[in-house]
Structure formats: structure tokens, C-alpha cells
Amino acid sequence: MEKVLIFGHKNPDTDTICSAIAYAELKKSLGVNAEAVRLGEINGETQFALKQFNAQAPRLVETVANEAKNVILVDHNERQQSASDIGQVRVVEVIDHHRIANFETSGPLYYRAEPVGCTATILKKLYKEKGVAIRKDIAGLMLSAIISDSLLFKSPTCTEEDVAAARELAEIAGVNAEQYGLEMLKAGADLSDKTISQLLSLDAKEFQMGSAKVEIAQVNAVDPKEVLSRQSELEDAISKKISEKGLDLFLFVVTDILNNDSVGLALGRSAQAVEQAYNVKLENNLAVLKGVVSRKSQIVPVLTEVFSKQ
């Protein structure tokens, strides 16, 4: 039986890694020769979750076409966020909770996209639909994914379905969702040992917005001021990325996990789009984005609308 690779987006977050593992386990229980892999380094938050539930990180791959003909995408669909050679393989399934953009296939596929806060919430439904019990360790990983994507149920992307799924998964995993979740988020918010390059790539995604090429990187922090104390170094590295990739805008978002606000550092010839989107004024390339915590629902669609009018 030919192997099917399952993976999420580049610069993987906790949902990407944990959902790839969880879906690979479901597929294997159904007789599919599936393997979860990753397209980037594991961040501190995800490492915490993997260690907590005694799980191994998926192996890192540079390309996928040299290993498999068929692949399954989780937690993403946009080509620029996927494997560099995604055009050389057949995408047979997508399980996602984001917008659909820059995506097409030559043949039919199973596509499951739902407006929920986390891919793992959809996977929990799939386990139930297939009549497969969720193992304790897998439940813990899926719970971690929901906590991460919902910022412990505080993100505007979080739905009642996400909360209900998390409660059930926490019971299976044998943990208190709030207590464990805060520990996990704090582990991910410890950025003291991160290099400038790591800060800008830990959770970065590239988007096509109208005719504009935009990259948005986001990190969670307990104190955004500590991260932004390195603003000069950050700006030098961002300027280099803008030049190398031909970006119109690079937005670096530092989200305060304690008060649920963010600070945006915007550079590029279209930086003014951030001012238009949030009715703010960039001062020294910075602006406070009150109540903004979700890239998916509070940043990407708002900026996309601005660029669509240009």
C-alpha cells in the first residue's frame, strides 16, 4: 500500500503538528498507510504539548514528491503556505478551518472545511463519524491544538463547538483544560532564547491579497515590550525579507496573552494598509491593535478588504 503523507503549513504551530499526528493515527486505524510529517521547526508551545503527552514530533521533510504520490493537507490550503513541490503530488484530502485561496486540484478530493476555531475540532468529529475511539495521548494533543488556536477559549475564532470538543478531550486526556492550557501558553510565550530569525518565522504565513504580497508573523508574549525592545534588529531582518521575497507588507504581530491585545510592527511600501484597516496611526512603525488576537479572523480578512479596494 502506497504511503500518504499528512502535513500542515510551513512554520508549523500547535494545531498543525497535533492535527497531523491525530489524523494520521485515525487514518492508520482505518487501514491507510499514513504518516504525519512537518515542514518546519517545532515551537516551544508545541514541544511542551508533545512532552506532556509523550508524543514524538513528526519528522521534518524538505519536499514531499520524492516520498509520496498522494498527500493530505491539514490546517491550511494555500499553495504558498504548503510544501514547495505541492504541485507535483495529488492532494487527496484537505481538513481545514481557514479561508480557501490559491488552491485547485486536477481531480476530485475530500475537502472538509468548517468555520470553527481549530482543525482538531473537525478531527474530533471525524473520529466519531468513523467510530474510532480517541486515545488518551491523542486527545491531549487535540486539546492542546484547540487551546492554542483559541488562546484558551478567548479568541473571537473560538466557537461553542471548540469549547465542547476541548471539554470532552480534556476528560479523555485526564487534565484540567484551564490549568494545563495556561501552562502550555506560557511555555509558548517564553521568547527569551529566540533569535530574531526565529521570532519572525515561528508562526509566519504568506498571503496574496489582491495584487499585494503580504507576510504576517505572529508571536504570543506575556510582555510585548520585551520582544519589541529588539525593534531595530527586527526591522533590519524584516527589511531583508521584504527585499528577498518582493513583499508589499510585512506585519509582525506581538500578542499579549494576558490582556488580549496586540502590537503590530508594519514595514513595506503598503504599511499604510494597517492604518486603514484598524484606524490607527503607525508611530515608529508600531501601532497598538486593541482586542486583536486572531490572524485568521481579525487580521487577514481586514487587510484583504483594504487591499481589494486599491
PDB file of C-alpha atoms in Angstrom, residues 11-128:
ATOM      1  CA  ASN A  11       6.350  27.355  10.192  1.00  0.00           C
ATOM      2  CA  PRO A  12       4.022  24.932  11.991  1.00  0.00           C
ATOM      3  CA  ASP A  13       2.035  25.839  15.076  1.00  0.00           C
ATOM      4  CA  THR A  14       0.474  23.503  17.632  1.00  0.00           C
ATOM      5  CA  ASP A  15      -2.685  22.855  15.603  1.00  0.00           C
ATOM      6  CA  THR A  16      -0.648  21.993  12.506  1.00  0.00           C
ATOM      7  CA  ILE A  17       1.550  19.464  14.303  1.00  0.00           C
ATOM      8  CA  CYS A  18      -1.052  17.921  16.603  1.00  0.00           C
ATOM      9  CA  SER A  19      -3.711  17.663  13.896  1.00  0.00           C
ATOM     10  CA  ALA A  20      -1.287  15.975  11.514  1.00  0.00           C
ATOM     11  CA  ILE A  21      -0.470  13.408  14.212  1.00  0.00           C
ATOM     12  CA  ALA A  22      -4.126  12.904  15.182  1.00  0.00           C
ATOM     13  CA  TYR A  23      -5.331  12.477  11.608  1.00  0.00           C
ATOM     14  CA  ALA A  24      -2.508  10.104  10.734  1.00  0.00           C
ATOM     15  CA  GLU A  25      -3.493   7.940  13.710  1.00  0.00           C
ATOM     16  CA  LEU A  26      -7.132   7.923  12.587  1.00  0.00           C
ATOM     17  CA  LYS A  27      -6.141   7.027   9.045  1.00  0.00           C
ATOM     18  CA  LYS A  28      -3.890   4.210  10.239  1.00  0.00           C
ATOM     19  CA  SER A  29      -6.711   2.783  12.349  1.00  0.00           C
ATOM     20  CA  LEU A  30      -8.778   2.696   9.146  1.00  0.00           C
ATOM     21  CA  GLY A  31      -6.104   0.778   7.262  1.00  0.00           C
ATOM     22  CA  VAL A  32      -4.377   3.642   5.458  1.00  0.00           C
ATOM     23  CA  ASN A  33      -0.586   3.737   5.294  1.00  0.00           C
ATOM     24  CA  ALA A  34      -0.380   7.312   6.582  1.00  0.00           C
ATOM     25  CA  GLU A  35       2.476   9.251   8.129  1.00  0.00           C
ATOM     26  CA  ALA A  36       2.438  12.681   9.737  1.00  0.00           C
ATOM     27  CA  VAL A  37       5.342  14.906   8.711  1.00  0.00           C
ATOM     28  CA  ARG A  38       6.212  18.573   9.242  1.00  0.00           C
ATOM     29  CA  LEU A  39       7.506  21.377   7.049  1.00  0.00           C
ATOM     30  CA  GLY A  40       9.311  23.372   9.729  1.00  0.00           C
ATOM     31  CA  GLU A  41      10.729  23.525  13.224  1.00  0.00           C
ATOM     32  CA  ILE A  42       8.687  22.804  16.345  1.00  0.00           C
ATOM     33  CA  ASN A  43       7.980  25.833  18.555  1.00  0.00           C
ATOM     34  CA  GLY A  44       8.201  25.908  22.348  1.00  0.00           C
ATOM     35  CA  GLU A  45       4.471  25.636  22.913  1.00  0.00           C
ATOM     36  CA  THR A  46       4.179  22.565  20.716  1.00  0.00           C
ATOM     37  CA  GLN A  47       7.222  20.990  22.350  1.00  0.00           C
ATOM     38  CA  PHE A  48       5.505  21.427  25.703  1.00  0.00           C
ATOM     39  CA  ALA A  49       2.390  19.636  24.437  1.00  0.00           C
ATOM     40  CA  LEU A  50       4.338  16.788  22.845  1.00  0.00           C
ATOM     41  CA  LYS A  51       6.320  16.228  26.037  1.00  0.00           C
ATOM     42  CA  GLN A  52       3.213  16.402  28.219  1.00  0.00           C
ATOM     43  CA  PHE A  53       1.556  13.593  26.268  1.00  0.00           C
ATOM     44  CA  ASN A  54       4.685  11.552  25.469  1.00  0.00           C
ATOM     45  CA  ALA A  55       4.397  12.062  21.729  1.00  0.00           C
ATOM     46  CA  GLN A  56       7.130  12.174  19.125  1.00  0.00           C
ATOM     47  CA  ALA A  57       7.359  15.110  16.761  1.00  0.00           C
ATOM     48  CA  PRO A  58       6.696  14.212  13.107  1.00  0.00           C
ATOM     49  CA  ARG A  59       9.873  14.043  11.075  1.00  0.00           C
ATOM     50  CA  LEU A  60      10.961  17.104   9.139  1.00  0.00           C
ATOM     51  CA  VAL A  61      10.775  16.964   5.341  1.00  0.00           C
ATOM     52  CA  GLU A  62      12.013  19.443   2.767  1.00  0.00           C
ATOM     53  CA  THR A  63       9.943  18.048  -0.116  1.00  0.00           C
ATOM     54  CA  VAL A  64       7.139  15.507  -0.440  1.00  0.00           C
ATOM     55  CA  ALA A  65       7.020  14.399  -4.083  1.00  0.00           C
ATOM     56  CA  ASN A  66      10.114  12.261  -3.627  1.00  0.00           C
ATOM     57  CA  GLU A  67       8.305  10.215  -0.967  1.00  0.00           C
ATOM     58  CA  ALA A  68       4.650  10.006  -1.927  1.00  0.00           C
ATOM     59  CA  LYS A  69       2.238  10.476  -4.793  1.00  0.00           C
ATOM     60  CA  ASN A  70      -0.702  11.350  -2.551  1.00  0.00           C
ATOM     61  CA  VAL A  71      -0.845  13.826   0.344  1.00  0.00           C
ATOM     62  CA  ILE A  72      -3.376  15.156   2.830  1.00  0.00           C
ATOM     63  CA  LEU A  73      -3.301  18.766   3.968  1.00  0.00           C
ATOM     64  CA  VAL A  74      -4.383  19.799   7.459  1.00  0.00           C
ATOM     65  CA  ASP A  75      -4.728  23.322   8.838  1.00  0.00           C
ATOM     66  CA  HIS A  76      -4.029  25.016   5.501  1.00  0.00           C
ATOM     67  CA  ASN A  77      -4.820  25.017   1.803  1.00  0.00           C
ATOM     68  CA  GLU A  78      -2.990  27.973   0.258  1.00  0.00           C
ATOM     69  CA  ARG A  79      -0.169  26.819  -2.003  1.00  0.00           C
ATOM     70  CA  GLN A  80       2.392  29.340  -0.788  1.00  0.00           C
ATOM     71  CA  GLN A  81       1.969  28.011   2.758  1.00  0.00           C
ATOM     72  CA  SER A  82       2.464  24.377   1.747  1.00  0.00           C
ATOM     73  CA  ALA A  83       5.302  22.137   0.586  1.00  0.00           C
ATOM     74  CA  SER A  84       7.467  23.718  -2.107  1.00  0.00           C
ATOM     75  CA  ASP A  85       6.667  20.877  -4.506  1.00  0.00           C
ATOM     76  CA  ILE A  86       2.951  20.602  -3.707  1.00  0.00           C
ATOM     77  CA  GLY A  87       2.201  20.908  -7.431  1.00  0.00           C
ATOM     78  CA  GLN A  88       3.969  17.610  -8.080  1.00  0.00           C
ATOM     79  CA  VAL A  89       1.707  15.467  -5.858  1.00  0.00           C
ATOM     80  CA  ARG A  90      -2.007  14.725  -5.683  1.00  0.00           C
ATOM     81  CA  VAL A  91      -3.870  16.321  -2.802  1.00  0.00           C
ATOM     82  CA  VAL A  92      -6.469  13.711  -1.869  1.00  0.00           C
ATOM     83  CA  GLU A  93      -7.879  15.421   1.221  1.00  0.00           C
ATOM     84  CA  VAL A  94      -7.931  18.758   2.996  1.00  0.00           C
ATOM     85  CA  ILE A  95      -9.068  19.247   6.591  1.00  0.00           C
ATOM     86  CA  ASP A  96      -9.021  22.943   7.390  1.00  0.00           C
ATOM     87  CA  HIS A  97     -10.655  25.906   9.118  1.00  0.00           C
ATOM     88  CA  HIS A  98      -9.197  28.798   7.118  1.00  0.00           C
ATOM     89  CA  ARG A  99     -10.242  30.733   4.048  1.00  0.00           C
ATOM     90  CA  ILE A 100      -9.816  28.962   0.704  1.00  0.00           C
ATOM     91  CA  ALA A 101      -7.386  30.739  -1.615  1.00  0.00           C
ATOM     92  CA  ASN A 102      -4.845  29.885  -4.313  1.00  0.00           C
ATOM     93  CA  PHE A 103      -5.995  26.279  -4.273  1.00  0.00           C
ATOM     94  CA  GLU A 104      -7.022  23.988  -7.103  1.00  0.00           C
ATOM     95  CA  THR A 105      -6.621  20.329  -7.976  1.00  0.00           C
ATOM     96  CA  SER A 106      -6.726  18.339 -11.201  1.00  0.00           C
ATOM     97  CA  GLY A 107      -9.083  15.751  -9.721  1.00  0.00           C
ATOM     98  CA  PRO A 108     -11.819  15.428  -7.107  1.00  0.00           C
ATOM     99  CA  LEU A 109     -10.903  15.207  -3.443  1.00  0.00           C
ATOM    100  CA  TYR A 110     -12.386  15.069   0.050  1.00  0.00           C
ATOM    101  CA  TYR A 111     -12.457  18.640   1.329  1.00  0.00           C
ATOM    102  CA  ARG A 112     -13.625  19.338   4.876  1.00  0.00           C
ATOM    103  CA  ALA A 113     -13.582  22.999   5.860  1.00  0.00           C
ATOM    104  CA  GLU A 114     -15.626  24.305   8.764  1.00  0.00           C
ATOM    105  CA  PRO A 115     -15.873  27.757  10.388  1.00  0.00           C
ATOM    106  CA  VAL A 116     -14.537  26.610  13.756  1.00  0.00           C
ATOM    107  CA  GLY A 117     -11.528  27.761  15.722  1.00  0.00           C
ATOM    108  CA  CYS A 118      -9.297  24.759  15.206  1.00  0.00           C
ATOM    109  CA  THR A 119      -8.644  21.877  12.829  1.00  0.00           C
ATOM    110  CA  ALA A 120      -8.616  19.469  15.775  1.00  0.00           C
ATOM    111  CA  THR A 121     -12.275  20.289  16.451  1.00  0.00           C
ATOM    112  CA  ILE A 122     -13.123  18.953  12.996  1.00  0.00           C
ATOM    113  CA  LEU A 123     -10.939  15.896  13.556  1.00  0.00           C
ATOM    114  CA  LYS A 124     -12.826  15.057  16.729  1.00  0.00           C
ATOM    115  CA  LYS A 125     -15.993  14.871  14.613  1.00  0.00           C
ATOM    116  CA  LEU A 126     -14.225  12.620  12.114  1.00  0.00           C
ATOM    117  CA  TYR A 127     -13.166  10.201  14.854  1.00  0.00           C
ATOM    118  CA  LYS A 128     -16.791   9.998  15.982  1.00  0.00           C
TER     119      LYS A 128
END
